[in-house]
PDB file of C-alpha atoms and ligand atoms in Angstrom:
ATOM      1  CA  MET N   1      24.268 -24.468  -5.637  1.00 90.00           C
ATOM      2  CA  ASP N   2      25.968 -21.058  -4.608  1.00 96.00           C
ATOM      3  CA  TYR N   3      24.495 -18.334  -6.563  1.00 98.00           C
ATOM      4  CA  SER N   4      26.879 -15.556  -5.257  1.00 97.00           C
ATOM      5  CA  PRO N   5      29.592 -15.851  -8.102  1.00 98.00           C
ATOM      6  CA  VAL N   6      26.816 -15.681 -10.812  1.00 98.00           C
ATOM      7  CA  LEU N   7      25.212 -12.644  -9.210  1.00 98.00           C
ATOM      8  CA  LEU N   8      28.626 -10.756  -8.870  1.00 98.00           C
ATOM      9  CA  GLU N   9      29.177 -11.418 -12.580  1.00 98.00           C
ATOM     10  CA  ILE N  10      25.831 -10.210 -13.515  1.00 98.00           C
ATOM     11  CA  GLN N  11      26.330  -7.045 -11.467  1.00 98.00           C
ATOM     12  CA  LYS N  12      29.539  -6.417 -13.343  1.00 98.00           C
ATOM     13  CA  GLU N  13      28.017  -7.084 -16.830  1.00 97.00           C
ATOM     14  CA  ILE N  14      24.973  -4.901 -16.209  1.00 97.00           C
ATOM     15  CA  LYS N  15      26.879  -1.811 -15.310  1.00 95.00           C
ATOM     16  CA  PRO N  16      26.815  -0.112 -18.536  1.00 94.00           C
ATOM     17  CA  LEU N  17      22.916  -0.451 -18.417  1.00 93.00           C
ATOM     18  CA  ILE N  18      22.618   1.248 -14.980  1.00 92.00           C
ATOM     19  CA  GLY N  19      20.890   4.534 -15.091  1.00 83.00           C
ATOM     20  CA  LYS N  20      20.041   3.966 -18.696  1.00 89.00           C
ATOM     21  CA  GLY N  21      16.386   4.666 -19.255  1.00 93.00           C
ATOM     22  CA  LYS N  22      14.054   6.780 -17.229  1.00 94.00           C
ATOM     23  CA  VAL N  23      12.872   6.749 -13.605  1.00 95.00           C
ATOM     24  CA  ALA N  24       8.999   6.906 -13.663  1.00 93.00           C
ATOM     25  CA  ASP N  25       8.041  10.470 -13.083  1.00 89.00           C
ATOM     26  CA  TYR N  26       4.238  10.412 -13.799  1.00 89.00           C
ATOM     27  CA  ILE N  27       4.029   9.516 -10.172  1.00 91.00           C
ATOM     28  CA  PRO N  28       5.957  12.376  -8.867  1.00 91.00           C
ATOM     29  CA  ALA N  29       6.949  10.830  -5.626  1.00 90.00           C
ATOM     30  CA  LEU N  30       8.845   8.155  -7.766  1.00 92.00           C
ATOM     31  CA  ALA N  31      10.779  10.724  -9.655  1.00 93.00           C
ATOM     32  CA  SER N  32      13.380  11.503  -6.897  1.00 91.00           C
ATOM     33  CA  ILE N  33      14.631   7.842  -6.580  1.00 94.00           C
ATOM     34  CA  SER N  34      18.271   7.547  -7.807  1.00 94.00           C
ATOM     35  CA  PRO N  35      18.490   5.633 -11.123  1.00 95.00           C
ATOM     36  CA  ASP N  36      21.884   4.164 -10.009  1.00 95.00           C
ATOM     37  CA  LYS N  37      20.642   1.753  -7.738  1.00 96.00           C
ATOM     38  CA  PHE N  38      20.938  -1.992  -8.402  1.00 97.00           C
ATOM     39  CA  GLY N  39      20.172  -4.872  -6.215  1.00 98.00           C
ATOM     40  CA  MET N  40      19.411  -8.626  -6.870  1.00 98.00           C
ATOM     41  CA  ALA N  41      18.345 -11.400  -4.458  1.00 98.00           C
ATOM     42  CA  VAL N  42      17.775 -14.917  -5.042  1.00 98.00           C
ATOM     43  CA  THR N  43      15.948 -17.122  -2.370  1.00 98.00           C
ATOM     44  CA  THR N  44      15.627 -20.935  -2.577  1.00 98.00           C
ATOM     45  CA  ILE N  45      12.734 -22.931  -1.529  1.00 97.00           C
ATOM     46  CA  ASP N  46      14.861 -24.413   1.269  1.00 95.00           C
ATOM     47  CA  GLY N  47      15.532 -20.658   2.476  1.00 94.00           C
ATOM     48  CA  SER N  48      19.051 -20.018   1.335  1.00 97.00           C
ATOM     49  CA  VAL N  49      19.443 -16.578   0.375  1.00 98.00           C
ATOM     50  CA  TYR N  50      22.078 -14.906  -2.160  1.00 98.00           C
ATOM     51  CA  THR N  51      22.283 -11.371  -2.800  1.00 98.00           C
ATOM     52  CA  VAL N  52      24.271  -8.457  -4.556  1.00 98.00           C
ATOM     53  CA  GLY N  53      23.879  -4.732  -4.541  1.00 98.00           C
ATOM     54  CA  ASP N  54      21.246  -2.658  -2.967  1.00 98.00           C
ATOM     55  CA  VAL N  55      19.197  -5.631  -1.566  1.00 98.00           C
ATOM     56  CA  SER N  56      18.008  -4.069   1.689  1.00 98.00           C
ATOM     57  CA  GLU N  57      16.726  -0.781   0.306  1.00 97.00           C
ATOM     58  CA  PRO N  58      12.914  -0.759   0.335  1.00 97.00           C
ATOM     59  CA  PHE N  59      11.313   0.368  -2.865  1.00 97.00           C
ATOM     60  CA  SER N  60       7.832   1.023  -4.106  1.00 97.00           C
ATOM     61  CA  ILE N  61       6.551  -2.448  -5.529  1.00 98.00           C
ATOM     62  CA  GLN N  62       3.857  -0.854  -7.681  1.00 98.00           C
ATOM     63  CA  SER N  63       2.435  -3.400 -10.108  1.00 98.00           C
ATOM     64  CA  ILE N  64       4.239  -6.543  -8.186  1.00 98.00           C
ATOM     65  CA  SER N  65       1.643  -5.917  -5.747  1.00 98.00           C
ATOM     66  CA  LYS N  66      -1.013  -7.038  -8.466  1.00 98.00           C
ATOM     67  CA  VAL N  67       0.273 -10.756  -7.861  1.00 98.00           C
ATOM     68  CA  PHE N  68      -0.441 -10.668  -4.281  1.00 98.00           C
ATOM     69  CA  THR N  69      -3.958  -9.148  -4.951  1.00 98.00           C
ATOM     70  CA  LEU N  70      -4.653 -11.743  -7.634  1.00 98.00           C
ATOM     71  CA  THR N  71      -3.807 -14.521  -5.371  1.00 98.00           C
ATOM     72  CA  LEU N  72      -6.215 -13.062  -2.751  1.00 98.00           C
ATOM     73  CA  ALA N  73      -9.049 -12.699  -5.009  1.00 98.00           C
ATOM     74  CA  PHE N  74      -8.612 -16.053  -6.793  1.00 96.00           C
ATOM     75  CA  LYS N  75      -8.928 -17.535  -3.060  1.00 95.00           C
ATOM     76  CA  TYR N  76     -11.980 -15.489  -2.609  1.00 97.00           C
ATOM     77  CA  VAL N  77     -14.103 -16.220  -5.815  1.00 97.00           C
ATOM     78  CA  GLY N  78     -12.357 -19.104  -7.599  1.00 96.00           C
ATOM     79  CA  GLU N  79     -12.831 -19.500 -11.102  1.00 95.00           C
ATOM     80  CA  ARG N  80     -15.710 -16.954 -11.155  1.00 97.00           C
ATOM     81  CA  LEU N  81     -13.080 -14.311 -11.421  1.00 97.00           C
ATOM     82  CA  TRP N  82     -12.501 -15.055 -14.966  1.00 97.00           C
ATOM     83  CA  ASN N  83     -15.917 -13.895 -15.586  1.00 97.00           C
ATOM     84  CA  ARG N  84     -14.755 -10.228 -14.739  1.00 98.00           C
ATOM     85  CA  VAL N  85     -11.205 -10.404 -16.177  1.00 98.00           C
ATOM     86  CA  GLY N  86      -9.489 -12.082 -18.989  1.00 97.00           C
ATOM     87  CA  LYS N  87      -6.452 -13.977 -19.142  1.00 97.00           C
ATOM     88  CA  GLU N  88      -5.017 -12.872 -22.467  1.00 96.00           C
ATOM     89  CA  PRO N  89      -1.780 -10.603 -23.047  1.00 96.00           C
ATOM     90  CA  SER N  90      -3.044  -7.152 -23.872  1.00 93.00           C
ATOM     91  CA  GLY N  91      -0.444  -6.134 -26.222  1.00 90.00           C
ATOM     92  CA  ASN N  92      -0.962  -2.394 -24.934  1.00 91.00           C
ATOM     93  CA  PRO N  93       0.590  -0.380 -22.394  1.00 91.00           C
ATOM     94  CA  PHE N  94      -0.460  -1.101 -18.827  1.00 91.00           C
ATOM     95  CA  ASN N  95      -2.665   1.871 -18.444  1.00 92.00           C
ATOM     96  CA  SER N  96      -4.171   1.828 -21.737  1.00 91.00           C
ATOM     97  CA  LEU N  97      -7.903   2.656 -22.214  1.00 92.00           C
ATOM     98  CA  VAL N  98      -8.578   1.603 -25.757  1.00 92.00           C
ATOM     99  CA  GLN N  99      -9.295  -2.114 -25.598  1.00 92.00           C
ATOM    100  CA  LEU N 100     -11.765  -1.821 -22.619  1.00 94.00           C
ATOM    101  CA  GLU N 101     -14.608  -0.026 -24.888  1.00 93.00           C
ATOM    102  CA  TYR N 102     -14.185  -2.902 -27.617  1.00 93.00           C
ATOM    103  CA  GLU N 103     -14.230  -5.621 -24.953  1.00 94.00           C
ATOM    104  CA  ASN N 104     -17.314  -4.146 -22.786  1.00 95.00           C
ATOM    105  CA  GLY N 105     -15.361  -3.238 -19.609  1.00 97.00           C
ATOM    106  CA  ILE N 106     -13.713  -6.721 -19.211  1.00 97.00           C
ATOM    107  CA  PRO N 107     -10.041  -6.053 -18.893  1.00 98.00           C
ATOM    108  CA  ARG N 108      -7.685  -8.412 -20.868  1.00 97.00           C
ATOM    109  CA  ASN N 109      -5.814  -9.813 -17.713  1.00 97.00           C
ATOM    110  CA  PRO N 110      -5.477  -8.964 -13.969  1.00 98.00           C
ATOM    111  CA  PHE N 111      -1.905  -7.386 -14.416  1.00 97.00           C
ATOM    112  CA  ILE N 112      -2.965  -4.356 -16.616  1.00 97.00           C
ATOM    113  CA  ASN N 113      -4.056  -1.398 -14.329  1.00 97.00           C
ATOM    114  CA  ALA N 114      -7.764  -2.009 -15.535  1.00 97.00           C
ATOM    115  CA  GLY N 115      -7.701  -5.663 -14.321  1.00 98.00           C
ATOM    116  CA  ALA N 116      -5.895  -4.775 -11.040  1.00 98.00           C
ATOM    117  CA  LEU N 117      -8.637  -2.477 -10.395  1.00 98.00           C
ATOM    118  CA  VAL N 118     -11.354  -5.263 -10.852  1.00 98.00           C
ATOM    119  CA  ILE N 119      -9.192  -7.364  -8.501  1.00 98.00           C
ATOM    120  CA  ALA N 120      -9.154  -4.695  -5.964  1.00 98.00           C
ATOM    121  CA  ASP N 121     -12.860  -4.291  -6.115  1.00 98.00           C
ATOM    122  CA  THR N 122     -13.329  -8.139  -5.712  1.00 98.00           C
ATOM    123  CA  ILE N 123     -11.036  -7.792  -2.571  1.00 98.00           C
ATOM    124  CA  ILE N 124     -12.979  -5.208  -1.007  1.00 98.00           C
ATOM    125  CA  SER N 125     -16.405  -7.169  -1.610  1.00 98.00           C
ATOM    126  CA  ASN N 126     -15.002 -10.153   0.151  1.00 98.00           C
ATOM    127  CA  SER N 127     -12.843  -8.689   3.011  1.00 97.00           C
ATOM    128  CA  LYS N 128     -13.584  -6.435   6.191  1.00 95.00           C
ATOM    129  CA  ASN N 129     -10.510  -4.314   5.825  1.00 98.00           C
ATOM    130  CA  ALA N 130      -9.144  -4.816   2.242  1.00 98.00           C
ATOM    131  CA  LEU N 131      -5.667  -2.886   2.780  1.00 98.00           C
ATOM    132  CA  SER N 132      -4.882  -4.978   6.121  1.00 98.00           C
ATOM    133  CA  THR N 133      -5.788  -8.248   4.327  1.00 98.00           C
ATOM    134  CA  ILE N 134      -3.287  -7.439   1.665  1.00 98.00           C
ATOM    135  CA  LEU N 135      -0.677  -6.338   4.222  1.00 98.00           C
ATOM    136  CA  ASP N 136      -1.281  -9.370   6.323  1.00 98.00           C
ATOM    137  CA  PHE N 137      -0.949 -11.748   3.317  1.00 98.00           C
ATOM    138  CA  ILE N 138       2.506  -9.875   2.415  1.00 98.00           C
ATOM    139  CA  HIS N 139       3.525 -10.380   5.983  1.00 98.00           C
ATOM    140  CA  SER N 140       2.916 -14.075   5.945  1.00 96.00           C
ATOM    141  CA  VAL N 141       4.660 -14.682   2.594  1.00 97.00           C
ATOM    142  CA  SER N 142       7.753 -12.568   3.239  1.00 97.00           C
ATOM    143  CA  GLY N 143       8.063 -13.324   7.131  1.00 96.00           C
ATOM    144  CA  ASN N 144       8.428  -9.522   7.757  1.00 97.00           C
ATOM    145  CA  ARG N 145       5.605  -7.929   9.522  1.00 97.00           C
ATOM    146  CA  GLN N 146       7.291  -4.492   9.306  1.00 97.00           C
ATOM    147  CA  ILE N 147       6.232  -4.123   5.673  1.00 98.00           C
ATOM    148  CA  THR N 148       3.780  -1.136   4.964  1.00 98.00           C
ATOM    149  CA  TYR N 149       2.961   1.274   2.392  1.00 98.00           C
ATOM    150  CA  ASP N 150       4.744   4.890   1.951  1.00 97.00           C
ATOM    151  CA  ARG N 151       2.152   7.385   2.268  1.00 97.00           C
ATOM    152  CA  LYS N 152       3.856   9.910   0.294  1.00 96.00           C
ATOM    153  CA  ILE N 153       3.639   7.612  -2.628  1.00 96.00           C
ATOM    154  CA  SER N 154       0.190   6.853  -2.181  1.00 97.00           C
ATOM    155  CA  ASP N 155      -0.940  10.517  -1.891  1.00 96.00           C
ATOM    156  CA  SER N 156       1.137  11.079  -4.993  1.00 96.00           C
ATOM    157  CA  GLU N 157      -0.833   8.376  -6.961  1.00 95.00           C
ATOM    158  CA  LYS N 158      -4.003   9.436  -5.763  1.00 95.00           C
ATOM    159  CA  ARG N 159      -3.229  13.157  -6.787  1.00 94.00           C
ATOM    160  CA  TYR N 160      -1.929  12.199 -10.392  1.00 94.00           C
ATOM    161  CA  GLY N 161      -4.265   9.422 -10.754  1.00 95.00           C
ATOM    162  CA  ASN N 162      -6.611  10.629 -13.410  1.00 96.00           C
ATOM    163  CA  ARG N 163      -5.880   7.738 -16.028  1.00 96.00           C
ATOM    164  CA  ASN N 164      -6.575   5.103 -13.291  1.00 97.00           C
ATOM    165  CA  ALA N 165      -9.720   6.964 -12.279  1.00 98.00           C
ATOM    166  CA  ALA N 166     -10.876   7.203 -15.914  1.00 97.00           C
ATOM    167  CA  LEU N 167     -10.334   3.215 -16.046  1.00 97.00           C
ATOM    168  CA  ALA N 168     -12.224   2.417 -13.107  1.00 98.00           C
ATOM    169  CA  TYR N 169     -15.387   4.849 -14.061  1.00 98.00           C
ATOM    170  CA  PHE N 170     -15.477   3.376 -17.442  1.00 97.00           C
ATOM    171  CA  MET N 171     -15.624  -0.048 -16.173  1.00 98.00           C
ATOM    172  CA  LYS N 172     -18.211   0.920 -13.597  1.00 98.00           C
ATOM    173  CA  SER N 173     -20.318   2.213 -16.561  1.00 97.00           C
ATOM    174  CA  PHE N 174     -20.374  -1.609 -17.836  1.00 97.00           C
ATOM    175  CA  GLY N 175     -21.086  -2.877 -14.233  1.00 97.00           C
ATOM    176  CA  ASN N 176     -17.440  -4.330 -13.949  1.00 98.00           C
ATOM    177  CA  VAL N 177     -16.891  -2.097 -10.710  1.00 98.00           C
ATOM    178  CA  ILE N 178     -19.291  -2.905  -7.915  1.00 98.00           C
ATOM    179  CA  ASN N 179     -17.818  -0.742  -5.009  1.00 98.00           C
ATOM    180  CA  GLN N 180     -17.467   2.799  -4.724  1.00 98.00           C
ATOM    181  CA  ILE N 181     -14.954   3.963  -7.028  1.00 98.00           C
ATOM    182  CA  ASP N 182     -13.081   6.173  -4.623  1.00 98.00           C
ATOM    183  CA  GLN N 183     -12.731   2.988  -2.440  1.00 98.00           C
ATOM    184  CA  VAL N 184     -11.438   1.080  -5.044  1.00 98.00           C
ATOM    185  CA  LEU N 185      -8.946   3.505  -6.340  1.00 98.00           C
ATOM    186  CA  ASP N 186      -7.784   4.189  -2.757  1.00 98.00           C
ATOM    187  CA  LEU N 187      -6.881   0.551  -2.318  1.00 98.00           C
ATOM    188  CA  TYR N 188      -5.188   0.193  -5.526  1.00 98.00           C
ATOM    189  CA  PHE N 189      -3.061   3.132  -4.862  1.00 98.00           C
ATOM    190  CA  HIS N 190      -1.967   1.944  -1.445  1.00 98.00           C
ATOM    191  CA  GLN N 191      -1.277  -1.527  -2.880  1.00 98.00           C
ATOM    192  CA  CYS N 192       1.053  -0.024  -5.420  1.00 98.00           C
ATOM    193  CA  ALA N 193       2.670   2.262  -2.647  1.00 98.00           C
ATOM    194  CA  ILE N 194       3.878  -0.926  -0.325  1.00 98.00           C
ATOM    195  CA  THR N 195       7.516  -0.767  -0.259  1.00 98.00           C
ATOM    196  CA  MET N 196       9.716  -4.065   0.012  1.00 98.00           C
ATOM    197  CA  ASN N 197      13.300  -4.817  -0.430  1.00 98.00           C
ATOM    198  CA  CYS N 198      14.657  -7.399  -2.942  1.00 98.00           C
ATOM    199  CA  ILE N 199      15.362  -9.946  -0.135  1.00 98.00           C
ATOM    200  CA  ASP N 200      11.579  -9.635   1.331  1.00 98.00           C
ATOM    201  CA  LEU N 201      10.352  -9.809  -2.271  1.00 98.00           C
ATOM    202  CA  SER N 202      12.204 -12.622  -3.522  1.00 98.00           C
ATOM    203  CA  ARG N 203      11.020 -14.542  -0.330  1.00 98.00           C
ATOM    204  CA  SER N 204       7.357 -13.493  -0.555  1.00 98.00           C
ATOM    205  CA  PHE N 205       7.166 -15.221  -4.041  1.00 98.00           C
ATOM    206  CA  LEU N 206       8.363 -18.652  -2.878  1.00 98.00           C
ATOM    207  CA  TYR N 207       4.789 -19.715  -2.429  1.00 98.00           C
ATOM    208  CA  LEU N 208       4.380 -19.594  -6.113  1.00 98.00           C
ATOM    209  CA  ALA N 209       7.656 -21.310  -6.739  1.00 98.00           C
ATOM    210  CA  ASN N 210       6.563 -23.978  -4.305  1.00 98.00           C
ATOM    211  CA  HIS N 211       3.265 -24.741  -6.009  1.00 98.00           C
ATOM    212  CA  GLY N 212       1.023 -22.766  -3.652  1.00 98.00           C
ATOM    213  CA  VAL N 213       2.620 -23.677  -0.082  1.00 98.00           C
ATOM    214  CA  ASN N 214       4.442 -20.971   1.817  1.00 96.00           C
ATOM    215  CA  PRO N 215       7.871 -22.767   2.453  1.00 95.00           C
ATOM    216  CA  LEU N 216       8.374 -20.487   5.669  1.00 91.00           C
ATOM    217  CA  ASN N 217       5.647 -22.330   7.551  1.00 93.00           C
ATOM    218  CA  ASP N 218       4.459 -25.120   5.206  1.00 96.00           C
ATOM    219  CA  GLU N 219       0.918 -23.324   4.913  1.00 96.00           C
ATOM    220  CA  ARG N 220      -0.892 -24.062   1.660  1.00 97.00           C
ATOM    221  CA  LEU N 221      -2.078 -20.740   0.516  1.00 96.00           C
ATOM    222  CA  ILE N 222      -3.519 -21.907  -2.808  1.00 96.00           C
ATOM    223  CA  THR N 223      -3.951 -25.077  -4.800  1.00 96.00           C
ATOM    224  CA  VAL N 224      -1.489 -26.445  -7.173  1.00 97.00           C
ATOM    225  CA  SER N 225      -3.701 -25.342  -9.904  1.00 97.00           C
ATOM    226  CA  GLU N 226      -4.101 -21.761  -8.861  1.00 97.00           C
ATOM    227  CA  SER N 227      -0.414 -21.460  -8.408  1.00 97.00           C
ATOM    228  CA  LYS N 228       0.018 -22.762 -11.908  1.00 98.00           C
ATOM    229  CA  ARG N 229      -2.625 -20.407 -13.337  1.00 98.00           C
ATOM    230  CA  ILE N 230      -1.269 -17.306 -11.580  1.00 98.00           C
ATOM    231  CA  SER N 231       2.440 -18.206 -12.749  1.00 98.00           C
ATOM    232  CA  SER N 232       1.152 -18.837 -16.343  1.00 98.00           C
ATOM    233  CA  LEU N 233      -0.202 -15.295 -16.235  1.00 98.00           C
ATOM    234  CA  MET N 234       3.002 -13.896 -14.890  1.00 98.00           C
ATOM    235  CA  LEU N 235       4.811 -15.675 -17.945  1.00 98.00           C
ATOM    236  CA  THR N 236       2.117 -14.374 -20.496  1.00 97.00           C
ATOM    237  CA  CYS N 237       1.311 -10.884 -19.155  1.00 97.00           C
ATOM    238  CA  GLY N 238       3.547  -9.907 -16.279  1.00 98.00           C
ATOM    239  CA  LEU N 239       5.712  -7.311 -18.060  1.00 97.00           C
ATOM    240  CA  TYR N 240       2.725  -6.005 -20.225  1.00 91.00           C
ATOM    241  CA  ASP N 241       3.372  -5.338 -23.756  1.00 93.00           C
ATOM    242  CA  GLU N 242       6.881  -6.417 -23.231  1.00 97.00           C
ATOM    243  CA  SER N 243       5.784  -9.853 -21.889  1.00 97.00           C
ATOM    244  CA  GLY N 244       6.714 -11.776 -25.147  1.00 97.00           C
ATOM    245  CA  ASP N 245      10.150 -10.235 -25.234  1.00 97.00           C
ATOM    246  CA  PHE N 246      10.633 -10.801 -21.598  1.00 97.00           C
ATOM    247  CA  ALA N 247       9.650 -14.665 -21.918  1.00 97.00           C
ATOM    248  CA  PHE N 248      11.955 -14.897 -25.071  1.00 97.00           C
ATOM    249  CA  LEU N 249      14.920 -13.404 -23.177  1.00 97.00           C
ATOM    250  CA  ALA N 250      14.462 -15.027 -19.552  1.00 97.00           C
ATOM    251  CA  GLY N 251      12.380 -17.880 -20.121  1.00 97.00           C
ATOM    252  CA  LEU N 252      10.614 -17.321 -16.591  1.00 98.00           C
ATOM    253  CA  PRO N 253       7.188 -16.174 -15.022  1.00 98.00           C
ATOM    254  CA  GLY N 254       8.009 -12.475 -13.897  1.00 98.00           C
ATOM    255  CA  LYS N 255       5.966  -9.519 -12.601  1.00 98.00           C
ATOM    256  CA  SER N 256       7.505  -5.858 -12.987  1.00 98.00           C
ATOM    257  CA  GLY N 257       6.387  -2.625 -11.376  1.00 98.00           C
ATOM    258  CA  VAL N 258       7.234   1.014 -12.417  1.00 97.00           C
ATOM    259  CA  GLY N 259       9.163   1.296  -9.052  1.00 97.00           C
ATOM    260  CA  GLY N 260      11.917  -0.664 -10.986  1.00 97.00           C
ATOM    261  CA  GLY N 261      11.226  -4.070  -9.480  1.00 98.00           C
ATOM    262  CA  ILE N 262      10.949  -7.388 -11.151  1.00 98.00           C
ATOM    263  CA  VAL N 263      10.221 -10.522  -9.379  1.00 98.00           C
ATOM    264  CA  ALA N 264      10.664 -13.963 -11.241  1.00 98.00           C
ATOM    265  CA  ILE N 265      10.291 -17.685 -10.092  1.00 98.00           C
ATOM    266  CA  ILE N 266      11.747 -20.830 -11.240  1.00 97.00           C
ATOM    267  CA  PRO N 267       9.278 -23.445 -10.119  1.00 97.00           C
ATOM    268  CA  GLY N 268      10.413 -25.931  -7.507  1.00 97.00           C
ATOM    269  CA  GLN N 269      13.446 -24.258  -7.106  1.00 97.00           C
ATOM    270  CA  LEU N 270      13.827 -20.478  -6.380  1.00 98.00           C
ATOM    271  CA  SER N 271      12.607 -16.902  -6.607  1.00 98.00           C
ATOM    272  CA  LEU N 272      14.566 -13.893  -7.792  1.00 98.00           C
ATOM    273  CA  ALA N 273      13.793 -10.084  -7.175  1.00 98.00           C
ATOM    274  CA  VAL N 274      15.887  -7.376  -9.013  1.00 98.00           C
ATOM    275  CA  TRP N 275      15.712  -3.884  -8.513  1.00 98.00           C
ATOM    276  CA  SER N 276      17.110  -0.839 -10.745  1.00 97.00           C
ATOM    277  CA  PRO N 277      14.717   2.121 -11.033  1.00 97.00           C
ATOM    278  CA  ALA N 278      15.542   3.367 -14.558  1.00 96.00           C
ATOM    279  CA  LEU N 279      12.833   1.950 -16.914  1.00 96.00           C
ATOM    280  CA  ASN N 280      12.498   1.357 -20.707  1.00 96.00           C
ATOM    281  CA  ARG N 281       9.601   2.737 -22.686  1.00 95.00           C
ATOM    282  CA  HIS N 282       7.403  -0.110 -21.418  1.00 95.00           C
ATOM    283  CA  GLY N 283       7.741   0.714 -17.975  1.00 96.00           C
ATOM    284  CA  ASN N 284       9.811  -2.125 -17.219  1.00 97.00           C
ATOM    285  CA  SER N 285      13.536  -1.999 -15.662  1.00 97.00           C
ATOM    286  CA  MET N 286      16.065  -2.082 -18.117  1.00 96.00           C
ATOM    287  CA  ALA N 287      18.846  -3.387 -16.160  1.00 97.00           C
ATOM    288  CA  GLY N 288      16.233  -5.727 -14.212  1.00 98.00           C
ATOM    289  CA  ILE N 289      15.425  -7.299 -17.505  1.00 98.00           C
ATOM    290  CA  LYS N 290      18.990  -7.812 -18.715  1.00 98.00           C
ATOM    291  CA  ALA N 291      20.035  -9.008 -15.270  1.00 98.00           C
ATOM    292  CA  LEU N 292      17.228 -11.767 -15.239  1.00 98.00           C
ATOM    293  CA  GLU N 293      18.093 -12.921 -18.893  1.00 98.00           C
ATOM    294  CA  LEU N 294      21.838 -13.134 -17.684  1.00 98.00           C
ATOM    295  CA  PHE N 295      20.791 -15.344 -14.658  1.00 98.00           C
ATOM    296  CA  THR N 296      18.943 -18.146 -16.836  1.00 98.00           C
ATOM    297  CA  THR N 297      21.868 -17.895 -19.593  1.00 97.00           C
ATOM    298  CA  LYS N 298      24.567 -18.107 -17.147  1.00 97.00           C
ATOM    299  CA  THR N 299      22.994 -20.792 -14.810  1.00 97.00           C
ATOM    300  CA  GLY N 300      21.160 -22.843 -17.543  1.00 95.00           C
ATOM    301  CA  ILE N 301      18.269 -22.893 -15.465  1.00 94.00           C
ATOM    302  CA  SER N 302      14.594 -21.672 -16.565  1.00 91.00           C
ATOM    303  CA  ILE N 303      11.376 -23.208 -16.860  1.00 93.00           C
ATOM    304  CA  PHE N 304      12.223 -24.638 -20.505  1.00 92.00           C
TER     305      PHE N 304
HETATM  306  N1  LIG W 401       0.878   2.655  -9.784  1.00 73.83           N
HETATM  307  C1  LIG W 401       1.164   2.502 -11.059  1.00 73.83           C
HETATM  308  C2  LIG W 401       0.129   2.880 -12.128  1.00 73.83           C
HETATM  309  O1  LIG W 401      -0.808   2.751 -11.715  1.00 73.83           O
HETATM  310  C3  LIG W 401       1.395   0.955 -11.443  1.00 73.83           C
HETATM  311  C4  LIG W 401       1.866   0.877 -12.791  1.00 73.83           C
HETATM  312  C5  LIG W 401       3.083  -0.170 -12.973  1.00 73.83           C
HETATM  313  O2  LIG W 401       3.706  -0.473 -12.092  1.00 73.83           O
HETATM  314  N2  LIG W 401       3.223  -0.704 -14.011  1.00 73.83           N
HETATM  315  O3  LIG W 401       0.215   3.548 -13.121  1.00 73.83           O
END
């Protein structure tokens, strides 16, 4: 199927939403990005790519990186991972502290910030150079070895990262962070500051659409079951306290980031990446959600 006409239609229909909402400014380095950008890329498992708009411009992937790090941590420790992090939607904002005290320092899921910090801690414990491990993984799934992080953004996250530091210290008090706090935060801020464009992002999620095998080189990265579990978590927790609404609207496993990107997959078929930096109050791209909803409505394909 040629997805180009449907992408053009979507671009036209979401125009009124472009720039509505607010670019993330609690990380000052993100505040200067133009809210008027919009790009969308579809990559099918057989490698065909369909695009519209600003698809070649790299942006900060932010929390989308949490899917890559979850994949690595899951590979390292298997089911033991779930002793340290839950698999329930939190119903709270991504950077919330409140649930952690009631739940003894065990984050609800790997996609809220607290969960991603535990995942970062797990990667540090299991690899020699955690950041290179993450970048190597992204290079292999995207097929692009140029991908790296933006130092201005990682510095900015570190400078204004008091809330993430609070989460990490709090979990350490329960024994759920093993490595040094600075090391864990540093890795987390760098993974969030990785920049990718829509084409690379859509390609790099194909291993999940393809049940654990990277279709670029036929390498099995994770088991079918692990791929199912990660995709299920995307469906239930990928857009934080808007995950239910997103599942209702788009009917797809997705993962968002405050850089304005959202990636979604249709298992067995394709992966989609959309970018528009203006966010709604949940920290998710306003035009991005609509674009993904329109894609499944117009094509009639979703996971249901
Ligand atoms: N770096 C961001 C933070 O820690 C990531 C949040 C997000 O993309 N939702 O707050």
